[in-house]
């Protein structure tokens, strides 16, 4: 019977120790997540000018024509 009480006391002790660690951790982590996880903002991607857009269109058209000829 004494063995049963010591096992119960050990369980209570371990459970109490776990509860205290979580409470202390919660107390130290009370800062809002927005302040803690603030990532630096990245610069926006540079926009394409008209010449670059035209080059993309011509290249896409050339690829499309080449694939169409190959399909025949």
PDB file of C-alpha atoms in Angstrom:
ATOM      1  CA  UNK A   1       0.000   0.000   0.000  1.00  0.00           C
ATOM      2  CA  UNK A   2       2.888   2.384   0.708  1.00  0.00           C
ATOM      3  CA  UNK A   3       4.167   1.675  -2.805  1.00  0.00           C
ATOM      4  CA  UNK A   4       0.847   2.882  -4.280  1.00  0.00           C
ATOM      5  CA  UNK A   5       1.049   6.161  -2.355  1.00  0.00           C
ATOM      6  CA  UNK A   6       4.600   6.821  -3.466  1.00  0.00           C
ATOM      7  CA  UNK A   7       3.630   6.257  -7.109  1.00  0.00           C
ATOM      8  CA  UNK A   8       0.675   8.628  -6.743  1.00  0.00           C
ATOM      9  CA  UNK A   9       2.911  11.203  -5.060  1.00  0.00           C
ATOM     10  CA  UNK A  10       5.424  10.906  -7.906  1.00  0.00           C
ATOM     11  CA  UNK A  11       2.691  11.447 -10.510  1.00  0.00           C
ATOM     12  CA  UNK A  12       1.406  14.519  -8.669  1.00  0.00           C
ATOM     13  CA  UNK A  13       4.937  15.878  -8.347  1.00  0.00           C
ATOM     14  CA  UNK A  14       5.707  15.398 -12.053  1.00  0.00           C
ATOM     15  CA  UNK A  15       2.366  16.862 -13.142  1.00  0.00           C
ATOM     16  CA  UNK A  16       2.921  19.845 -10.862  1.00  0.00           C
ATOM     17  CA  UNK A  17       6.406  20.411 -12.230  1.00  0.00           C
ATOM     18  CA  UNK A  18       5.116  20.360 -15.806  1.00  0.00           C
ATOM     19  CA  UNK A  19       2.344  22.816 -14.975  1.00  0.00           C
ATOM     20  CA  UNK A  20       4.810  25.262 -13.405  1.00  0.00           C
ATOM     21  CA  UNK A  21       7.131  25.189 -16.409  1.00  0.00           C
ATOM     22  CA  UNK A  22       4.270  25.977 -18.777  1.00  0.00           C
ATOM     23  CA  UNK A  23       3.057  28.823 -16.573  1.00  0.00           C
ATOM     24  CA  UNK A  24       6.514  30.386 -16.420  1.00  0.00           C
ATOM     25  CA  UNK A  25       6.922  30.031 -20.186  1.00  0.00           C
ATOM     26  CA  UNK A  26       3.552  31.673 -20.785  1.00  0.00           C
ATOM     27  CA  UNK A  27       4.546  34.544 -18.511  1.00  0.00           C
ATOM     28  CA  UNK A  28       7.761  35.197 -20.458  1.00  0.00           C
ATOM     29  CA  UNK A  29       6.072  34.884 -23.871  1.00  0.00           C
ATOM     30  CA  UNK A  30       3.440  37.538 -23.272  1.00  0.00           C
ATOM     31  CA  UNK A  31       4.543  39.803 -26.138  1.00  0.00           C
ATOM     32  CA  UNK A  32       2.130  39.963 -29.084  1.00  0.00           C
ATOM     33  CA  UNK A  33       3.150  37.839 -32.052  1.00  0.00           C
ATOM     34  CA  UNK A  34       3.062  40.822 -34.407  1.00  0.00           C
ATOM     35  CA  UNK A  35       5.885  42.495 -32.507  1.00  0.00           C
ATOM     36  CA  UNK A  36       7.971  39.346 -32.179  1.00  0.00           C
ATOM     37  CA  UNK A  37       7.628  37.968 -35.708  1.00  0.00           C
ATOM     38  CA  UNK A  38       7.898  41.224 -37.636  1.00  0.00           C
ATOM     39  CA  UNK A  39       9.714  40.306 -40.847  1.00  0.00           C
ATOM     40  CA  UNK A  40      11.520  42.970 -42.832  1.00  0.00           C
ATOM     41  CA  UNK A  41       9.526  44.115 -45.823  1.00  0.00           C
ATOM     42  CA  UNK A  42      10.924  43.316 -49.232  1.00  0.00           C
ATOM     43  CA  UNK A  43      11.182  45.836 -52.013  1.00  0.00           C
ATOM     44  CA  UNK A  44       8.525  45.389 -54.692  1.00  0.00           C
ATOM     45  CA  UNK A  45       9.577  43.752 -57.926  1.00  0.00           C
ATOM     46  CA  UNK A  46      10.556  46.282 -60.569  1.00  0.00           C
ATOM     47  CA  UNK A  47       7.864  46.790 -63.176  1.00  0.00           C
ATOM     48  CA  UNK A  48       8.478  45.919 -66.804  1.00  0.00           C
ATOM     49  CA  UNK A  49       8.721  48.644 -69.395  1.00  0.00           C
ATOM     50  CA  UNK A  50       7.020  48.500 -72.807  1.00  0.00           C
ATOM     51  CA  UNK A  51      10.104  47.184 -74.611  1.00  0.00           C
ATOM     52  CA  UNK A  52      10.464  44.291 -72.179  1.00  0.00           C
ATOM     53  CA  UNK A  53       6.778  43.390 -72.492  1.00  0.00           C
ATOM     54  CA  UNK A  54       7.053  43.456 -76.300  1.00  0.00           C
ATOM     55  CA  UNK A  55      10.097  41.157 -76.157  1.00  0.00           C
ATOM     56  CA  UNK A  56       8.171  38.694 -73.983  1.00  0.00           C
ATOM     57  CA  UNK A  57       5.233  38.719 -76.411  1.00  0.00           C
ATOM     58  CA  UNK A  58       7.466  38.195 -79.464  1.00  0.00           C
ATOM     59  CA  UNK A  59       9.324  35.341 -77.753  1.00  0.00           C
ATOM     60  CA  UNK A  60       6.075  33.663 -76.672  1.00  0.00           C
ATOM     61  CA  UNK A  61       4.693  34.012 -80.206  1.00  0.00           C
ATOM     62  CA  UNK A  62       7.866  32.530 -81.722  1.00  0.00           C
ATOM     63  CA  UNK A  63       7.712  29.570 -79.344  1.00  0.00           C
ATOM     64  CA  UNK A  64       4.030  29.063 -80.173  1.00  0.00           C
ATOM     65  CA  UNK A  65       4.727  29.104 -83.933  1.00  0.00           C
ATOM     66  CA  UNK A  66       7.631  26.666 -83.556  1.00  0.00           C
ATOM     67  CA  UNK A  67       5.518  24.259 -81.502  1.00  0.00           C
ATOM     68  CA  UNK A  68       2.679  24.524 -84.020  1.00  0.00           C
ATOM     69  CA  UNK A  69       5.002  23.696 -86.930  1.00  0.00           C
ATOM     70  CA  UNK A  70       6.438  20.750 -85.021  1.00  0.00           C
ATOM     71  CA  UNK A  71       2.937  19.393 -84.361  1.00  0.00           C
ATOM     72  CA  UNK A  72       2.197  19.216 -88.107  1.00  0.00           C
TER      73      UNK A  72
END
